[in-house]
XYZ file of C-alpha atoms in Angstrom:
767
model
C -35.099 -47.773 11.621
C -33.080 -46.587 14.850
C -31.778 -49.818 16.717
C -34.361 -50.428 19.992
C -31.945 -51.487 23.095
C -33.763 -53.116 25.597
C -33.947 -51.814 29.567
C -32.005 -55.066 30.590
C -29.193 -54.357 28.447
C -29.344 -50.487 29.508
C -29.358 -50.946 33.294
C -26.770 -53.093 32.999
C -24.399 -50.442 31.530
C -23.500 -49.029 34.920
C -23.111 -52.092 36.325
C -20.199 -53.076 34.466
C -18.788 -49.426 34.370
C -18.737 -49.550 38.395
C -16.841 -53.194 37.995
C -14.542 -52.291 35.487
C -13.841 -49.595 37.904
C -13.199 -51.465 40.540
C -10.952 -54.055 38.857
C -8.708 -51.307 37.914
C -8.136 -49.934 41.227
C -7.772 -53.309 42.786
C -4.930 -54.275 40.593
C -1.497 -54.182 41.875
C 0.303 -51.035 40.544
C 3.672 -52.104 42.196
C 4.100 -55.816 41.363
C 6.835 -55.291 38.870
C 8.832 -53.206 41.011
C 12.462 -54.493 42.004
C 13.007 -55.595 45.705
C 14.467 -52.240 46.172
C 12.452 -49.753 44.339
C 9.647 -47.813 46.131
C 6.969 -45.859 44.047
C 6.688 -42.386 44.566
C 3.231 -41.096 45.419
C 3.851 -37.352 45.771
C 4.757 -34.900 48.811
C 3.218 -35.313 51.700
C 4.020 -31.871 53.078
C 6.660 -29.432 53.532
C 7.256 -28.466 56.966
C 9.081 -25.401 57.792
C 10.855 -24.942 61.491
C 11.137 -21.398 61.605
C 13.336 -21.090 65.064
C 11.929 -16.794 65.805
C 8.072 -17.606 64.177
C 9.387 -15.472 60.844
C 8.029 -17.028 57.842
C 10.055 -17.401 54.855
C 10.095 -14.756 51.870
C 7.438 -15.917 49.556
C 10.142 -15.916 46.723
C 12.308 -18.213 48.754
C 8.880 -20.475 49.546
C 8.394 -20.370 45.872
C 11.999 -21.069 44.484
C 11.947 -24.388 47.131
C 7.961 -25.747 46.185
C 10.131 -25.225 42.160
C 13.038 -27.634 43.387
C 10.663 -30.595 45.084
C 7.544 -30.184 42.048
C 8.107 -33.478 40.735
C 4.889 -35.040 39.509
C 4.088 -38.340 40.508
C 2.282 -40.696 38.172
C -1.317 -39.613 37.455
C -0.961 -35.870 39.314
C -3.759 -33.579 39.023
C -1.800 -30.010 38.949
C 0.560 -30.336 41.777
C 2.721 -33.099 43.441
C 0.421 -32.662 46.339
C -2.719 -34.062 44.484
C -3.038 -37.553 42.908
C -5.648 -39.154 40.317
C -7.124 -42.307 42.107
C -7.370 -44.231 38.880
C -3.726 -44.860 37.956
C -4.952 -46.347 34.737
C -0.903 -45.861 33.470
C 0.304 -47.942 35.333
C -2.214 -50.443 35.604
C -1.393 -51.135 32.023
C 2.736 -51.290 33.032
C 2.173 -53.774 35.785
C -0.533 -55.958 34.281
C -0.922 -56.021 30.636
C 1.602 -57.705 28.714
C 2.950 -56.055 25.660
C 2.604 -57.758 22.514
C 5.318 -56.908 19.638
C 2.540 -55.793 17.293
C -1.360 -55.326 17.071
C -4.060 -53.030 17.984
C -3.136 -54.263 21.805
C 0.453 -53.455 21.232
C -0.015 -49.950 19.969
C -3.320 -49.666 23.284
C -0.527 -50.427 25.097
C 1.511 -48.008 24.354
C -0.633 -45.344 24.233
C -2.137 -46.197 28.055
C 1.357 -47.188 29.584
C 2.954 -45.125 31.962
C 5.988 -46.277 33.663
C 6.205 -46.142 37.616
C 7.784 -42.608 39.401
C 10.359 -44.371 41.779
C 11.783 -42.338 44.614
C 15.125 -43.362 43.259
C 14.212 -41.295 40.409
C 12.740 -37.991 42.579
C 16.235 -38.515 44.455
C 15.051 -36.501 47.686
C 18.798 -36.462 48.799
C 19.850 -34.467 45.599
C 16.548 -32.215 46.293
C 17.763 -31.485 50.087
C 21.403 -30.650 48.881
C 19.665 -28.451 46.190
C 18.021 -26.339 48.831
C 20.691 -26.310 51.602
C 22.509 -24.334 48.594
C 19.204 -22.036 48.228
C 19.047 -21.148 52.002
C 23.199 -20.515 51.479
C 22.270 -18.032 48.679
C 19.632 -16.383 49.854
C 21.283 -15.764 53.242
C 20.027 -18.140 55.695
C 23.815 -19.683 56.501
C 22.587 -22.125 59.488
C 19.607 -23.143 57.830
C 19.329 -27.650 56.596
C 17.058 -29.414 55.068
C 16.508 -32.886 55.381
C 13.701 -35.641 53.811
C 11.706 -38.686 55.608
C 9.827 -41.180 53.752
C 6.089 -41.953 54.820
C 4.905 -45.055 53.979
C 1.336 -46.316 54.279
C -0.118 -49.879 53.883
C 1.751 -51.064 51.153
C 5.730 -50.710 51.988
C 6.093 -50.380 48.510
C 4.531 -46.897 48.011
C 5.914 -43.830 50.163
C 5.602 -39.932 49.861
C 8.414 -37.457 50.714
C 7.982 -35.220 53.850
C 10.447 -32.385 53.773
C 11.289 -30.597 56.922
C 13.011 -27.640 56.493
C 15.011 -25.164 59.620
C 15.979 -22.067 57.947
C 17.988 -20.362 60.402
C 18.747 -16.731 60.947
C 18.872 -14.480 58.234
C 22.475 -12.966 57.622
C 21.613 -9.046 56.552
C 24.258 -7.164 55.074
C 26.372 -4.534 57.274
C 28.915 -2.666 55.078
C 29.324 -2.736 51.737
C 32.755 -1.279 49.839
C 32.768 -0.277 46.917
C 35.962 0.592 43.797
C 37.998 2.970 44.981
C 37.434 5.906 42.412
C 40.353 5.988 40.464
C 39.011 6.081 36.825
C 36.224 7.180 34.914
C 34.735 3.358 34.745
C 34.671 3.026 38.316
C 33.431 5.884 38.906
C 30.210 5.124 37.172
C 30.328 1.737 38.640
C 29.680 3.318 42.423
C 27.431 5.876 40.774
C 25.231 3.020 39.498
C 25.871 0.659 42.300
C 24.790 3.284 45.317
C 21.220 3.447 43.567
C 20.419 0.362 43.967
C 17.819 -0.229 47.018
C 19.066 -3.479 47.433
C 22.938 -2.720 48.688
C 21.627 -0.417 51.387
C 22.573 -2.130 54.588
C 20.058 -4.093 56.033
C 19.314 -6.161 53.553
C 19.327 -9.195 53.551
C 22.052 -11.559 52.048
C 20.335 -12.869 48.385
C 23.112 -13.881 45.723
C 20.205 -13.633 43.046
C 19.752 -10.047 43.855
C 23.280 -9.200 43.537
C 23.585 -10.992 40.223
C 20.728 -8.958 39.194
C 23.124 -5.634 40.442
C 25.360 -6.571 38.278
C 22.870 -7.032 35.286
C 21.799 -3.683 35.716
C 25.763 -1.955 35.825
C 26.270 -3.704 32.781
C 23.410 -2.887 31.087
C 24.194 0.729 32.208
C 27.740 0.782 31.291
C 26.558 -0.577 28.410
C 23.853 2.253 27.139
C 26.971 4.806 28.404
C 29.302 3.721 26.301
C 31.008 0.640 27.285
C 29.602 -1.402 24.374
C 31.844 -5.187 25.137
C 30.960 -4.769 29.554
C 29.392 -8.148 30.572
C 27.791 -8.750 33.918
C 30.395 -11.577 34.906
C 33.352 -8.722 35.114
C 31.340 -8.059 38.642
C 33.135 -9.640 41.252
C 31.842 -9.297 45.348
C 33.884 -10.459 48.269
C 31.039 -11.922 51.171
C 33.050 -11.664 54.687
C 30.844 -12.865 57.818
C 33.502 -12.913 60.356
C 34.001 -9.365 60.578
C 30.755 -9.182 62.479
C 29.385 -12.676 63.427
C 25.873 -12.849 61.862
C 26.237 -10.133 59.098
C 27.631 -10.026 56.084
C 30.424 -7.054 55.107
C 30.402 -7.056 51.127
C 33.115 -6.138 48.672
C 33.076 -4.789 45.178
C 35.743 -5.267 42.521
C 36.470 -5.599 38.861
C 37.638 -9.102 37.812
C 41.155 -9.162 36.970
C 40.814 -10.738 33.397
C 38.910 -8.254 32.302
C 40.056 -7.475 28.204
C 41.195 -4.354 27.463
C 38.271 -3.695 24.651
C 35.588 -4.022 27.300
C 37.037 -0.865 29.500
C 36.947 1.036 26.395
C 34.301 3.923 26.126
C 32.958 3.525 22.920
C 31.339 6.113 19.942
C 29.517 5.831 16.818
C 31.167 6.349 13.507
C 30.161 5.645 10.239
C 26.561 4.603 10.184
C 25.479 3.031 6.964
C 21.713 1.350 6.840
C 21.467 -0.834 3.222
C 18.073 -1.759 2.119
C 17.547 -4.945 -0.316
C 14.631 -5.708 -2.364
C 12.747 -8.820 -1.553
C 13.636 -10.664 -4.619
C 17.431 -9.691 -4.368
C 19.935 -7.808 -6.527
C 18.856 -4.299 -7.484
C 21.075 -0.928 -8.770
C 22.498 0.552 -5.050
C 21.533 4.307 -4.739
C 23.295 5.828 -1.813
C 21.545 9.024 -0.415
C 23.963 10.855 2.798
C 21.048 11.949 5.217
C 21.534 13.462 8.599
C 21.311 9.802 10.240
C 23.975 8.095 8.252
C 24.366 6.690 4.869
C 21.349 4.774 3.269
C 21.813 2.774 0.359
C 18.828 1.186 -1.430
C 18.771 -1.324 -3.599
C 16.675 -0.287 -6.697
C 13.917 -0.137 -8.165
C 12.028 -0.274 -4.640
C 9.484 2.317 -3.215
C 10.668 3.841 -0.816
C 10.430 7.439 0.582
C 13.525 9.096 1.408
C 12.544 9.998 5.209
C 10.791 7.082 6.246
C 14.174 4.806 7.311
C 15.815 8.108 8.549
C 13.132 8.772 11.178
C 13.503 5.058 12.610
C 17.454 5.632 13.260
C 18.383 6.573 16.521
C 22.371 6.667 16.041
C 24.163 9.663 15.418
C 27.376 9.879 14.520
C 29.961 10.927 17.347
C 27.724 10.534 19.979
C 28.276 7.549 22.867
C 27.315 4.483 21.728
C 24.538 2.712 23.533
C 22.585 -0.271 23.235
C 19.218 1.389 23.805
C 20.001 3.212 20.293
C 20.397 -0.235 18.634
C 17.560 -1.912 20.325
C 15.266 1.397 19.727
C 16.310 0.994 16.044
C 15.466 -2.648 15.611
C 12.055 -1.491 17.048
C 10.918 1.102 14.997
C 11.921 -1.011 12.178
C 10.416 -3.922 12.977
C 7.034 -1.876 13.652
C 6.736 -0.551 10.331
C 6.084 -4.590 9.286
C 7.573 -3.962 5.773
C 10.766 -5.758 6.527
C 11.542 -9.411 6.631
C 14.730 -9.209 8.127
C 16.305 -6.467 10.197
C 20.461 -7.158 11.252
C 22.392 -4.594 13.479
C 25.663 -4.844 13.753
C 28.434 -2.361 15.521
C 32.127 -2.814 14.281
C 35.322 -1.450 15.659
C 36.441 1.418 13.282
C 40.457 -0.133 11.902
C 41.264 3.348 11.736
C 40.546 5.127 15.158
C 40.389 3.795 18.362
C 37.186 3.848 20.590
C 35.081 4.439 17.223
C 32.022 1.645 16.706
C 30.702 1.890 12.752
C 27.034 0.700 12.523
C 25.914 -1.282 9.828
C 22.022 -1.766 9.442
C 20.694 -4.783 6.615
C 17.356 -4.567 5.985
C 15.386 -6.804 3.336
C 11.648 -5.842 2.289
C 9.393 -8.535 2.732
C 6.635 -9.452 -0.259
C 4.089 -6.501 -0.482
C 1.288 -8.321 -0.673
C -0.297 -10.564 1.558
C -3.603 -12.710 1.644
C -5.827 -14.896 4.039
C -8.836 -16.306 3.716
C -10.708 -18.111 7.038
C -13.453 -20.044 7.184
C -15.706 -20.664 10.390
C -18.559 -21.886 11.380
C -21.234 -19.608 13.876
C -23.992 -20.401 16.549
C -25.502 -17.486 17.858
C -28.186 -17.552 20.326
C -31.303 -17.024 17.964
C -30.518 -20.618 16.667
C -28.848 -19.850 13.804
C -26.217 -21.591 12.268
C -23.953 -21.740 9.311
C -20.628 -21.464 8.228
C -18.690 -17.969 6.862
C -15.919 -17.146 4.562
C -12.966 -13.897 5.506
C -11.003 -12.816 2.150
C -8.454 -10.198 3.035
C -5.565 -8.779 1.133
C -3.225 -5.992 2.278
C -0.894 -4.082 0.532
C 2.166 -3.435 3.185
C 3.418 -0.658 1.772
C 0.709 1.284 -0.765
C 2.514 4.570 -0.851
C 6.427 3.794 0.231
C 6.115 5.210 3.361
C 4.736 2.043 5.236
C 1.268 2.317 4.403
C -1.472 -0.548 4.439
C -4.443 -0.542 2.410
C -6.534 -3.906 3.557
C -9.637 -4.974 1.487
C -11.547 -7.286 3.286
C -14.571 -9.108 1.637
C -16.957 -11.710 3.709
C -20.091 -13.837 3.716
C -21.932 -15.601 5.509
C -24.964 -17.881 5.104
C -27.126 -19.675 8.257
C -30.055 -21.517 8.856
C -32.521 -21.520 11.864
C -32.148 -25.116 13.879
C -35.614 -24.604 15.754
C -39.016 -26.341 14.458
C -41.668 -25.063 12.039
C -38.949 -23.515 9.972
C -39.296 -25.199 6.063
C -36.896 -22.983 4.615
C -33.577 -24.574 4.691
C -31.256 -21.363 3.027
C -32.607 -19.020 5.909
C -30.505 -15.989 5.598
C -27.357 -14.863 4.946
C -24.708 -11.712 5.012
C -22.157 -10.108 2.876
C -20.109 -7.376 3.021
C -17.357 -5.291 1.812
C -14.816 -3.279 4.325
C -11.794 -1.444 3.367
C -8.983 0.578 5.923
C -6.305 3.061 4.794
C -3.949 2.980 7.579
C -0.781 5.434 7.714
C 1.773 4.331 10.130
C 1.915 8.320 11.895
C -0.751 10.426 13.258
C -1.925 12.987 10.507
C -3.034 15.645 13.270
C -1.672 18.682 14.907
C 1.570 17.830 17.041
C -0.350 18.659 20.421
C -1.565 14.749 20.921
C 0.843 13.604 23.213
C 2.137 9.851 22.236
C 5.628 8.233 22.722
C 8.013 7.197 19.862
C 7.947 3.447 21.670
C 5.421 2.125 20.323
C 3.708 2.660 16.052
C 0.816 5.429 16.221
C -1.940 5.014 13.252
C -4.262 6.713 11.083
C -7.412 4.568 10.019
C -9.044 5.639 7.156
C -11.995 3.029 7.029
C -15.004 2.498 4.063
C -17.551 -0.509 4.537
C -20.178 -1.905 3.460
C -22.867 -4.396 4.669
C -26.143 -6.220 3.845
C -28.041 -8.912 6.026
C -30.741 -10.648 5.205
C -33.054 -12.416 7.542
C -35.902 -13.754 5.364
C -38.287 -14.121 7.750
C -38.000 -10.497 9.562
C -35.908 -8.500 7.533
C -33.698 -6.890 4.842
C -31.044 -4.597 6.359
C -28.128 -2.429 4.384
C -25.668 -0.813 6.205
C -22.657 1.784 4.979
C -20.068 3.560 7.004
C -16.879 5.813 7.168
C -14.930 7.212 9.429
C -11.242 8.261 10.007
C -9.645 6.932 13.664
C -6.433 8.073 15.374
C -5.131 5.133 17.599
C -1.479 6.182 19.387
C -0.090 5.402 23.282
C 0.662 8.273 25.523
C 3.131 5.987 27.768
C 4.059 2.513 27.883
C 0.868 1.505 29.142
C -2.105 3.728 27.988
C -3.517 3.420 24.537
C -5.460 5.881 23.012
C -8.707 5.862 20.381
C -10.100 9.072 19.031
C -12.697 8.558 16.268
C -12.996 12.087 14.861
C -15.618 11.117 12.582
C -17.736 8.319 11.815
C -20.728 8.032 9.514
C -23.236 4.629 9.446
C -26.081 4.531 7.704
C -28.765 2.182 8.049
C -31.526 1.203 6.029
C -34.362 -1.015 6.423
C -34.852 -2.959 2.567
C -37.866 -4.682 3.137
C -39.900 -5.799 6.322
C -42.154 -8.636 7.112
C -45.108 -9.243 8.640
C -43.901 -11.306 11.415
C -41.208 -8.710 11.999
C -44.088 -5.698 11.834
C -45.933 -7.566 14.366
C -43.097 -7.357 16.823
C -42.118 -3.777 16.115
C -45.761 -2.812 16.283
C -46.000 -4.446 19.936
C -43.374 -2.327 20.892
C -43.135 1.451 19.624
C -39.888 1.959 21.145
C -37.574 -1.334 20.043
C -39.295 0.186 16.323
C -37.743 3.389 16.854
C -34.292 1.616 17.343
C -34.460 -0.047 14.133
C -35.572 2.589 11.830
C -33.793 3.464 9.176
C -31.225 6.386 10.296
C -28.151 8.177 9.738
C -25.554 7.498 13.038
C -23.259 10.268 12.949
C -20.507 10.052 15.264
C -17.329 11.006 17.514
C -15.409 9.000 19.831
C -12.306 8.442 22.521
C -11.553 5.345 24.451
C -8.789 5.295 26.876
C -6.782 2.285 28.028
C -4.773 1.450 30.883
C -3.220 -1.745 30.898
C 0.025 -2.876 33.736
C 1.256 -5.646 35.148
C 2.173 -4.070 38.445
C 4.571 -6.373 39.411
C 4.342 -10.602 38.628
C 1.598 -11.129 40.692
C -0.900 -8.091 40.273
C -2.157 -6.610 37.271
C -4.683 -4.008 36.431
C -6.790 -3.058 33.180
C -9.005 -0.174 33.302
C -11.404 0.531 29.686
C -12.917 3.547 29.589
C -15.014 5.378 26.033
C -17.503 8.107 25.222
C -19.396 8.176 22.303
C -21.733 11.381 20.978
C -24.066 10.836 17.963
C -25.733 13.867 16.432
C -24.415 16.575 18.178
C -22.922 18.653 15.653
C -25.318 18.270 13.241
C -27.909 19.464 15.463
C -25.736 22.383 16.348
C -25.460 23.658 12.680
C -29.354 23.207 12.019
C -30.035 24.804 15.271
C -27.656 27.385 14.108
C -29.680 27.873 10.867
C -33.039 27.994 12.400
C -34.269 24.195 11.711
C -36.844 23.293 14.343
C -38.685 20.275 14.618
C -36.741 16.909 13.561
C -33.573 17.234 11.741
C -32.860 15.034 8.523
C -30.091 14.411 6.412
C -30.521 13.672 2.779
C -34.398 13.203 4.005
C -33.269 10.275 6.418
C -33.274 10.727 10.334
C -30.143 11.180 11.691
C -29.473 9.914 15.069
C -28.513 12.010 18.325
C -27.414 10.585 21.870
C -24.337 10.060 24.267
C -23.095 6.227 25.309
C -20.554 5.669 27.855
C -18.890 2.801 29.596
C -16.071 1.831 31.388
C -14.574 -1.485 32.594
C -12.082 -2.536 35.759
C -10.365 -5.744 35.923
C -8.019 -6.763 38.437
C -5.695 -10.043 38.097
C -4.150 -11.480 40.858
C -1.845 -14.592 41.639
C -2.721 -16.599 44.285
C 0.182 -18.772 45.885
C 2.783 -20.587 43.779
C 2.570 -21.393 40.070
C -0.548 -20.481 37.278
C -3.301 -19.728 40.073
C -5.356 -16.789 39.328
C -8.177 -15.145 41.149
C -9.742 -12.487 38.239
C -12.172 -10.050 38.894
C -14.272 -7.349 36.665
C -16.207 -4.609 36.969
C -18.082 -2.970 33.828
C -20.999 -0.112 33.691
C -22.425 1.218 30.589
C -24.777 4.287 30.103
C -26.666 5.287 26.644
C -29.367 7.698 26.388
C -30.972 9.374 23.065
C -32.132 12.514 22.942
C -32.619 15.799 20.950
C -33.819 13.898 17.495
C -34.259 10.932 18.275
C -35.965 9.421 20.807
C -34.259 5.990 21.217
C -31.074 5.151 21.259
C -29.829 2.907 18.302
C -30.464 -1.057 18.554
C -27.198 -1.921 17.443
C -25.914 0.948 20.753
C -28.150 -0.672 23.226
C -26.587 -2.955 26.052
C -27.468 -6.449 26.168
C -26.549 -9.050 29.265
C -25.665 -12.951 29.400
C -23.545 -14.959 27.399
C -20.417 -16.049 26.997
C -18.415 -12.963 28.225
C -20.988 -11.930 30.983
C -23.450 -13.583 32.930
C -22.614 -16.996 32.109
C -25.722 -18.823 33.378
C -28.252 -17.455 30.867
C -27.810 -17.328 27.047
C -27.586 -13.989 25.625
C -30.473 -11.715 25.831
C -32.244 -14.197 27.736
C -32.436 -11.042 30.759
C -33.147 -7.912 31.090
C -34.075 -5.018 30.736
C -34.375 -5.077 34.662
C -37.461 -7.361 35.976
C -39.251 -7.705 32.186
C -39.671 -11.258 30.875
C -40.819 -11.919 27.747
C -44.013 -13.295 27.209
C -43.971 -17.066 26.755
C -45.819 -16.981 23.756
C -44.044 -14.308 22.113
C -41.463 -15.487 19.399
C -38.024 -14.018 19.306
C -38.287 -11.825 22.108
C -34.910 -11.394 22.379
C -35.754 -8.336 20.254
C -37.121 -6.600 23.506
C -34.181 -7.496 25.700
C -31.738 -4.897 25.608
C -31.291 -1.461 27.418
C -29.834 1.590 28.092
C -27.779 0.773 31.216
C -25.666 -1.923 32.002
C -24.272 -3.477 35.136
C -21.959 -6.830 35.646
C -20.001 -7.984 38.320
C -17.504 -11.400 37.351
C -14.972 -12.838 40.060
C -13.233 -15.916 38.356
C -10.409 -18.405 39.871
C -8.451 -20.175 37.272
C -6.324 -22.931 37.733
C -4.185 -25.665 36.313
C -4.970 -28.703 36.121
C -2.152 -30.631 33.809
C -0.221 -30.012 30.395
C -2.570 -27.295 28.207
C -5.524 -27.693 30.447
C -7.034 -25.105 32.441
C -9.539 -25.111 35.062
C -11.867 -22.720 36.247
C -14.849 -21.470 39.020
C -17.058 -18.421 38.703
C -19.186 -16.346 39.850
C -21.497 -14.010 37.644
C -23.474 -10.718 38.591
C -25.202 -8.456 36.164
C -28.166 -7.082 33.992
C -29.355 -4.725 31.690
C -31.901 -1.402 32.681
C -33.909 1.271 30.452
C -33.315 4.937 31.858
C -36.738 5.591 30.754
C -39.656 3.947 31.578
C -41.364 1.759 28.661
C -45.155 0.930 29.110
C -44.433 -2.310 26.679
C -41.564 -3.431 29.078
C -43.021 -3.468 32.558
C -40.218 -3.596 35.747
C -37.503 -2.590 33.070
C -36.445 1.041 34.507
C -33.442 1.025 36.564
C -34.938 1.783 39.934
C -32.590 1.932 43.323
C -35.150 0.201 45.577
C -35.072 -3.056 43.083
C -31.633 -2.990 41.704
C -30.246 -5.794 43.601
C -33.195 -7.979 43.584
C -32.925 -7.231 39.334
C -29.640 -8.878 39.035
C -28.901 -11.813 37.696
C -26.510 -13.794 39.583
C -24.735 -17.850 38.329
C -21.831 -19.469 39.044
C -20.029 -22.242 37.063
C -17.211 -24.316 36.229
C -15.364 -24.034 32.619
C -12.651 -26.114 30.961
C -10.418 -23.684 29.153
C -7.538 -25.531 26.736
C -4.441 -22.697 26.556
C -1.623 -23.543 23.996
C -0.565 -19.446 24.280
C -1.359 -18.002 20.663
C -5.447 -19.986 21.183
C -7.283 -20.604 23.851
C -10.436 -22.159 23.478
C -13.016 -22.339 26.303
C -15.856 -24.338 27.488
C -17.951 -22.830 30.400
C -20.348 -24.414 31.991
C -23.245 -21.637 33.835
C -25.487 -22.933 36.791
C -28.141 -20.374 37.243
C -28.779 -19.199 40.874
C -31.545 -16.129 41.178
C -33.359 -14.699 37.884
C -34.348 -11.287 38.023
C -37.666 -12.091 36.686
C -40.958 -13.829 37.747
C -40.548 -17.563 37.812
C -43.363 -18.448 39.711
C -40.859 -19.585 42.750
C -40.370 -17.694 45.970
C -37.116 -16.949 47.743
C -33.596 -15.564 45.951
C -32.963 -19.307 44.294
C -35.738 -19.515 42.219
C -35.004 -21.023 38.889
C -37.197 -24.005 39.449
C -36.712 -26.898 37.740
C -32.832 -28.450 37.366
C -32.517 -28.380 34.388
C -33.286 -25.052 33.908
C -30.189 -24.103 36.159
C -27.618 -24.411 33.403
C -26.246 -22.683 30.295
C -22.899 -23.935 28.188
C -21.146 -21.697 26.522
C -17.971 -22.750 23.541
C -15.839 -19.736 22.892
C -12.197 -18.431 21.867
C -10.189 -16.496 23.968
C -10.559 -15.720 28.078
C -14.001 -13.780 29.048
C -12.084 -10.686 30.572
């Protein structure tokens, strides 16, 4: 029997909580400070006094912010904002620390020592800002600070005042005398730098970047031991007041070997077994000497195809990095080491020694999970995968994946505990190359894959159906450039078979013939292509564009037509689907201000159309809206198509809420809170529609006159725990407008307050 609480005790709880909060807030947080100590409560403001009303460049202000970015006690996410309840400080000032026991443990967990003005050392930070202004060409700039105290003289904020002064541009640049090959190369590289052009603002960081660029270019042209610090600058601001005369020189203490131009000597690649030991087997190739510790399974051409060094050519660090990359991406080595060693018998020659150690050939993983679905099914799952990473000795990967799950329905009126299960077996054979004609353009910077797949899946829904699915296909994945990824599904065949259906499921299908057609047993022969452009344009802007198109059944239909077959066409006495489907998505990221503040926007459009041998697009290929990655104010399949709404007395109406056209628009502001915790504020809008009229779903067809009114809209807030490799996300969506009739007039028509909210827990960012 559950305990019963009185109404009086329940009503006292908020009063007690309020009194506790007031007590904590009223207690002193400075009484343990020394006589000369002042509690630091954050940055009041950074005040810029521009003499000519020209603001500082964003890079300079960002560097200044990093200097002053000292967070006070109970800081939220910046030195400007502070949490109003300093619990840690209150414990430090008002709670004695016993030597042991529960109270000592609580003290250690809650206490926060005060951040003092003396800890911040604003005078040192002002000096750092002065140096930063000098390094950025503001030689007359000055910085100062002021303590801003309130009613409590033991607390203060810091007001920083910065007067940048005029900037000093570069007037002239004097390069090295063209007396040797090295000087000529340095001059030619430096003259291509856009920064060293007269009129550019003097900046020590930019000059350092030019030095690094020169050193990297020289190391790719045979000067392997050259370093950036061997380049020096002399700056003169007296020759022309207010302007900088710059001279480039080579340091006088540069060692002789750093000035030497090197060529590639002997290239030796040694492949070690994972267990160690073995008998060396030597093979001379066009890419050097290959030593394999036998026995091992390794094709003769595989390693030489990854080596970019050539004996007699100039030595390049780029070749070293590319060789490292090409060998690593094979995925068969646990360790790769490349060393360049001067040849003892020949001056200006570097021998290259490459050592690779095989990884374990077999890899097994097991994963357990718990899923919760929009149709109230909840349950655990198990996924067991075994991978052979070098099946034929050429880096081929064979993966066999066995998975299973069972679920039960959490709604009322269900007597079955073991409601549903799914079990499947997928296998994939992946070749680290394209088994295709050479006309497909691709880059060697990335690995290109040919994947052959075969799988089977059995799904049991006791209250509805038993369904089996078999699939096979071949896919090419390659990169045409650094930012472009392509995937071509040359052929994919899926067979879906409804083994058993219940009366309840049949009644749902009888009520909607279009849905019944999409669920029928059928073959789906497909071809498809997807294109992804992903580029971080600069540190503040990123763009991701995805496009895909899929067709099904056209090749089979053309063959049957050529043979004179009319009417519905079948494959092994089962009809095959015929449709075309395309979708695209554009995501734009923009950094706002300083730090990790981002505005992310997304637009997604998709359309599918069945014709010829099919009247409806298969259910698995149709679009749906709502959920954790869509319009988050609504649950999955709870809106659409169009203004159609499932009757309240129809159970499991989500079968109807799919469409053949989709539009979604999202805007999200992401910002850091503290540590790995991030926050978000978002706005979502979207829906799905039908491209064909369906009398069983009135209002579902796409029409220009009702398009805006049919868009479901919502806003919301979210919290994300971002630990780099994993993001756990919780989003609370707040509905603003439902596309269907709710009984309430006006745009904001959700109705009851409790119906406005939808909470989603997910892994990863929504887009």
